[in-house]
Amino acid sequence: MKQFISVNDVKQIDKLVLSALAYKANPFSDKVLGANKRIGCLFLNPSMRTRLSTQIAAQNLGMECIVFNVGQEGWALEFEEEAIMSGNTVEHVKDAAPILGKYFDILAIRTFPSLKNREDDYSELYIKQFIKYAGIPVISLESATLHPLQSLTDIITIQEVLNSSNSWAGDKPKIVLTWAPHVKPLPQCVANSFAQWVNAWGKADFVITHPEDYELSEEFTKGAIITHNQEEALKDADFVYVKNWSTFNDYGKIYTNDPGWMLTNKKLQPTNHAKVMHCLPVRRNVELSDEILDGPDSLVTQEAANRVWAAQAVLGEILTG
Ligand code: CP
């Protein structure tokens, strides 16, 4: 693997999932694989899970990890080609990225979308410019439109639950991605990425439910059943993935904040004792109810803990590939 920006960089999802679960069983099995190698993790935006899990994963492989909060501590970067830099940006990525390529063996970057201009956000200019100019493998720690380490973790967690379920018959599980309310307009990355990975994995019946006007890009959802009827979608679900996103067509807006879309235990009754997932951080009692987050069907802690093994599997693949 030369880079990890989306599911398209992965040859075999199942192999990566197996590798992650093997690392979970034996975290230090490759403790010298990353010896004398260094990863630079650049954060243009806040993070807890991604930052810490990537650091731990690198450490488990014997690799040094240096975190740089560019958004708070670095020079303001310019990404546009041929920019006349008379505004607020101080350093062009064309100058910064090659230097980072000399300091590190792998570069990992987190950026968020502006949610102001869809074309700009969906061009993924920031991460593409780092790939173009750094000259070393680049890992997305979440980009403007996708969050592949989160989605790999989500597949790992689903597979882990299926593996541990004695009653699982081996048929395809039903996975439902449901929109949830939120007070702020959020990116579509997690939902886009989850849809892209579940579709590519191909081992589930996949349904997406959201209010009208919250359609995601077909580029990621193609292959899923899409409905505005949450109750119908939840029927017989095995896994329910909860996430808010802002509008894609009339870009970056909140059209509704209907609390009726928040998942409750009552809503879960018609499911197949569904397990509930969320990438975190979560707004309690806005996106997801306390009763679910604190109840036996929540996978959120297991899911967040699995971020380490997803990152370790990806780093391991890049280091060996
Ligand atoms: N899920 C996730 O990416 O969490 P952080 O924003 O804390 O990294």
XYZ file of C-alpha atoms and ligand atoms in Angstrom:
329
model
C 0.000 0.000 0.000
C 1.467 3.359 -1.029
C -1.136 5.646 0.525
C -4.327 5.401 2.564
C -6.786 8.040 1.459
C -9.874 5.954 0.731
C -11.045 2.365 0.382
C -9.738 2.496 -3.192
C -6.205 2.214 -1.788
C -7.019 -1.161 -0.232
C -6.634 -4.323 -2.315
C -8.355 -6.680 0.147
C -10.495 -5.252 2.932
C -10.818 -8.648 4.642
C -7.040 -9.062 4.768
C -6.667 -5.664 6.426
C -9.426 -6.527 8.914
C -7.694 -9.828 9.755
C -4.399 -8.013 10.206
C -6.055 -5.509 12.580
C -7.647 -8.292 14.639
C -4.311 -10.126 14.766
C -2.672 -6.946 16.115
C -5.460 -6.645 18.665
C -4.680 -10.189 19.862
C -0.946 -9.577 19.816
C -0.129 -5.838 19.754
C 3.671 -6.243 19.733
C 4.007 -9.022 17.153
C 5.703 -6.559 14.754
C 7.451 -4.411 17.325
C 10.542 -3.866 15.178
C 8.784 -3.378 11.815
C 8.902 0.399 12.220
C 12.301 0.593 13.919
C 14.254 3.674 12.799
C 11.198 4.978 10.937
C 9.233 8.117 11.751
C 5.665 9.189 11.067
C 4.593 12.825 11.142
C 0.948 13.418 12.104
C -0.241 16.853 11.018
C -3.473 18.129 12.497
C -5.083 21.130 10.850
C -8.181 20.404 12.992
C -8.965 19.001 16.468
C -8.873 15.286 17.345
C -8.676 12.929 20.297
C -9.191 9.349 19.055
C -7.394 9.657 15.716
C -4.409 11.392 17.208
C -3.897 9.064 20.176
C -4.724 5.801 18.395
C -2.289 6.585 15.567
C 0.445 7.415 18.066
C -0.151 4.154 19.962
C -0.264 2.145 16.726
C 3.074 3.612 15.582
C 4.601 2.922 18.979
C 3.412 -0.721 18.886
C 5.341 -1.095 15.610
C 8.489 0.440 17.087
C 7.992 3.604 15.048
C 8.523 7.136 16.268
C 5.516 9.428 15.951
C 5.726 13.210 15.962
C 2.472 15.158 16.198
C 2.295 18.699 14.839
C -0.863 20.733 15.437
C -0.395 22.816 12.295
C -3.782 24.473 12.721
C -2.755 25.972 16.088
C 1.032 26.024 16.123
C 2.211 26.124 12.525
C 2.412 28.740 9.796
C -0.847 29.238 7.916
C -0.497 27.093 4.788
C -1.452 28.031 1.231
C -2.698 25.215 -1.005
C -3.714 26.945 -4.260
C -1.281 26.700 -7.162
C 0.072 30.053 -8.398
C -1.427 31.862 -5.400
C -0.341 35.451 -4.827
C 0.290 35.130 -1.125
C -0.555 38.643 -0.018
C -3.262 37.490 2.423
C -3.110 35.475 5.644
C -1.249 32.395 4.389
C 2.471 32.381 5.175
C 3.904 29.205 3.625
C 2.962 27.276 0.497
C 2.412 23.533 0.775
C 4.799 23.284 -2.193
C 7.577 24.489 0.111
C 6.465 22.796 3.343
C 5.541 19.303 2.103
C 8.927 18.380 0.539
C 10.603 19.280 3.841
C 8.180 17.055 5.737
C 8.999 14.370 3.172
C 12.632 14.591 4.279
C 11.837 14.579 8.009
C 9.437 11.618 7.926
C 8.957 8.196 6.319
C 5.148 8.480 6.410
C 3.002 11.604 6.604
C -0.501 11.570 8.064
C -2.854 14.540 7.788
C -6.188 15.639 9.220
C -8.116 18.384 7.478
C -11.793 19.342 7.605
C -13.963 20.795 4.836
C -14.954 24.460 4.831
C -18.598 23.453 4.168
C -18.829 26.701 2.161
C -17.905 25.550 -1.332
C -18.726 21.966 -2.295
C -16.547 21.910 -5.376
C -13.502 23.038 -3.396
C -14.120 20.591 -0.539
C -14.801 17.637 -2.831
C -11.659 18.371 -4.862
C -9.688 17.277 -1.752
C -7.068 19.893 -2.618
C -5.315 19.836 0.781
C -4.569 16.119 0.954
C -3.829 15.924 -2.787
C -1.276 18.710 -2.494
C 0.500 16.879 0.340
C 0.537 13.706 -1.774
C 1.886 15.648 -4.749
C 4.680 17.448 -2.918
C 5.702 15.271 0.075
C 7.106 12.358 -1.960
C 6.385 9.829 0.821
C 3.302 7.706 1.662
C 0.389 9.802 2.932
C -2.337 8.597 5.292
C -5.629 10.430 5.740
C -6.515 11.074 9.352
C -9.821 12.433 7.962
C -10.054 14.649 4.924
C -12.678 17.005 3.534
C -14.898 14.183 2.284
C -13.717 10.875 3.821
C -12.527 9.296 7.075
C -11.001 5.950 6.009
C -9.340 4.990 9.310
C -12.703 5.416 11.031
C -14.486 3.324 8.395
C -11.895 0.550 8.532
C -12.394 0.532 12.310
C -16.145 0.295 11.796
C -15.810 -2.756 9.533
C -13.362 -4.338 12.002
C -15.850 -3.790 14.836
C -18.759 -5.235 12.858
C -16.649 -8.273 11.878
C -15.552 -8.715 15.494
C -19.173 -8.729 16.696
C -20.143 -11.216 13.983
C -17.176 -13.447 14.921
C -18.159 -13.440 18.584
C -21.867 -14.093 18.026
C -22.630 -17.765 18.578
C -26.073 -17.319 17.116
C -24.885 -15.667 13.913
C -26.027 -17.857 11.019
C -23.520 -16.557 8.529
C -26.030 -14.649 6.385
C -25.433 -11.046 5.462
C -26.056 -8.694 8.393
C -28.350 -5.732 7.841
C -26.478 -2.484 8.436
C -28.385 0.796 8.661
C -26.737 4.194 8.476
C -29.123 6.707 10.004
C -28.914 10.485 10.004
C -29.244 12.088 13.449
C -29.942 15.665 14.524
C -27.148 18.062 15.510
C -26.895 21.724 16.461
C -24.107 22.545 13.991
C -23.613 21.767 10.298
C -21.167 18.832 10.202
C -19.125 17.384 7.320
C -20.390 14.417 5.301
C -17.014 12.609 5.620
C -17.897 9.904 8.133
C -21.176 9.042 6.397
C -19.577 9.149 2.915
C -16.716 6.986 4.051
C -18.871 4.478 5.943
C -21.081 4.084 2.871
C -18.060 3.692 0.600
C -16.500 0.995 2.807
C -19.679 -0.989 3.465
C -20.425 -1.005 -0.269
C -16.871 -2.072 -1.122
C -16.868 -4.738 1.614
C -20.032 -6.175 0.042
C -20.892 -8.451 2.947
C -24.024 -6.688 4.228
C -27.495 -5.582 3.242
C -26.986 -1.861 3.467
C -29.702 0.755 4.046
C -29.243 4.503 4.477
C -32.013 6.568 6.051
C -32.185 10.335 6.363
C -34.717 13.170 6.141
C -35.557 14.636 2.732
C -32.836 16.888 1.288
C -30.023 15.124 3.177
C -28.981 12.954 0.217
C -25.271 12.129 0.186
C -23.142 11.949 -2.952
C -24.077 8.933 -5.075
C -20.365 8.408 -5.617
C -20.326 6.849 -2.141
C -23.869 5.598 -1.582
C -24.393 3.732 -4.872
C -25.387 0.165 -4.010
C -27.271 1.053 -0.801
C -31.040 1.219 -0.383
C -31.969 4.798 0.556
C -35.185 5.718 2.369
C -36.608 8.700 4.256
C -38.558 6.320 6.484
C -36.340 5.624 9.494
C -38.812 3.222 11.126
C -38.958 1.061 8.009
C -35.163 1.168 7.627
C -34.567 0.002 11.196
C -36.740 -3.114 10.867
C -34.585 -6.254 11.394
C -31.359 -4.212 11.490
C -28.316 -5.926 13.029
C -26.165 -2.791 13.209
C -27.282 0.841 13.333
C -24.653 3.456 12.567
C -25.711 6.880 13.816
C -24.267 10.077 12.353
C -25.267 13.611 11.585
C -24.270 15.316 8.365
C -25.163 18.623 6.747
C -26.804 18.892 3.327
C -24.814 17.908 0.250
C -26.909 19.386 -2.587
C -27.519 22.846 -1.086
C -24.126 22.472 0.464
C -23.311 22.609 4.173
C -26.729 23.593 5.524
C -29.041 22.407 8.306
C -32.537 21.932 6.859
C -34.051 20.226 9.894
C -33.072 19.387 13.411
C -36.088 17.175 14.070
C -35.443 15.470 17.453
C -37.730 12.686 16.229
C -34.704 11.334 14.307
C -32.716 10.699 17.514
C -32.367 6.970 18.192
C -34.037 5.648 21.352
C -34.557 2.163 22.805
C -38.172 2.286 21.573
C -36.958 2.848 18.014
C -34.628 -0.136 18.343
C -37.449 -2.549 19.221
C -38.182 -3.689 15.640
C -34.469 -4.336 15.022
C -32.702 -7.689 15.407
C -31.280 -6.631 18.816
C -29.184 -4.175 16.814
C -25.827 -2.986 18.014
C -25.419 0.785 17.829
C -22.347 2.534 16.489
C -21.107 6.132 16.374
C -17.640 7.459 15.524
C -17.592 9.940 18.474
C -17.504 12.637 19.682
C -21.281 12.525 20.172
C -23.736 15.146 21.415
C -25.681 13.203 24.049
C -29.449 13.482 23.888
C -29.193 15.395 20.614
C -27.604 12.828 18.267
C -27.967 9.790 20.503
C -29.893 9.168 23.727
C -28.224 8.422 27.062
C -30.231 5.204 27.303
C -28.568 3.835 24.172
C -25.064 5.171 24.799
C -25.076 3.805 28.358
C -26.941 0.614 27.466
C -25.819 -2.885 26.481
C -26.285 -2.383 22.734
C -23.779 0.446 22.368
C -20.514 -0.416 20.610
C -19.040 3.079 20.795
C -16.224 2.345 23.266
C -15.228 -0.916 21.561
C -15.325 0.920 18.239
C -13.133 3.809 19.423
C -10.698 1.366 21.063
C -10.409 -0.480 17.744
C -9.028 2.679 16.139
C -5.575 1.544 17.362
C -5.760 -1.755 15.445
C -7.028 -0.136 12.256
C -4.168 2.361 12.330
C -1.659 -0.402 13.144
C -2.875 -2.565 10.248
C -2.565 0.357 7.814
C 0.874 1.375 9.086
C 1.992 -2.255 8.980
C 0.826 -2.586 5.379
C 2.600 0.611 4.305
C 5.801 -0.354 6.116
C 5.886 -3.775 4.472
C 4.532 -2.675 1.087
N -13.828 9.654 15.458
C -12.803 10.510 15.421
O -12.172 10.729 14.376
O -12.507 11.079 16.623
P -11.496 12.296 16.833
O -12.094 13.477 16.075
O -11.451 12.524 18.310
O -10.179 11.933 16.252
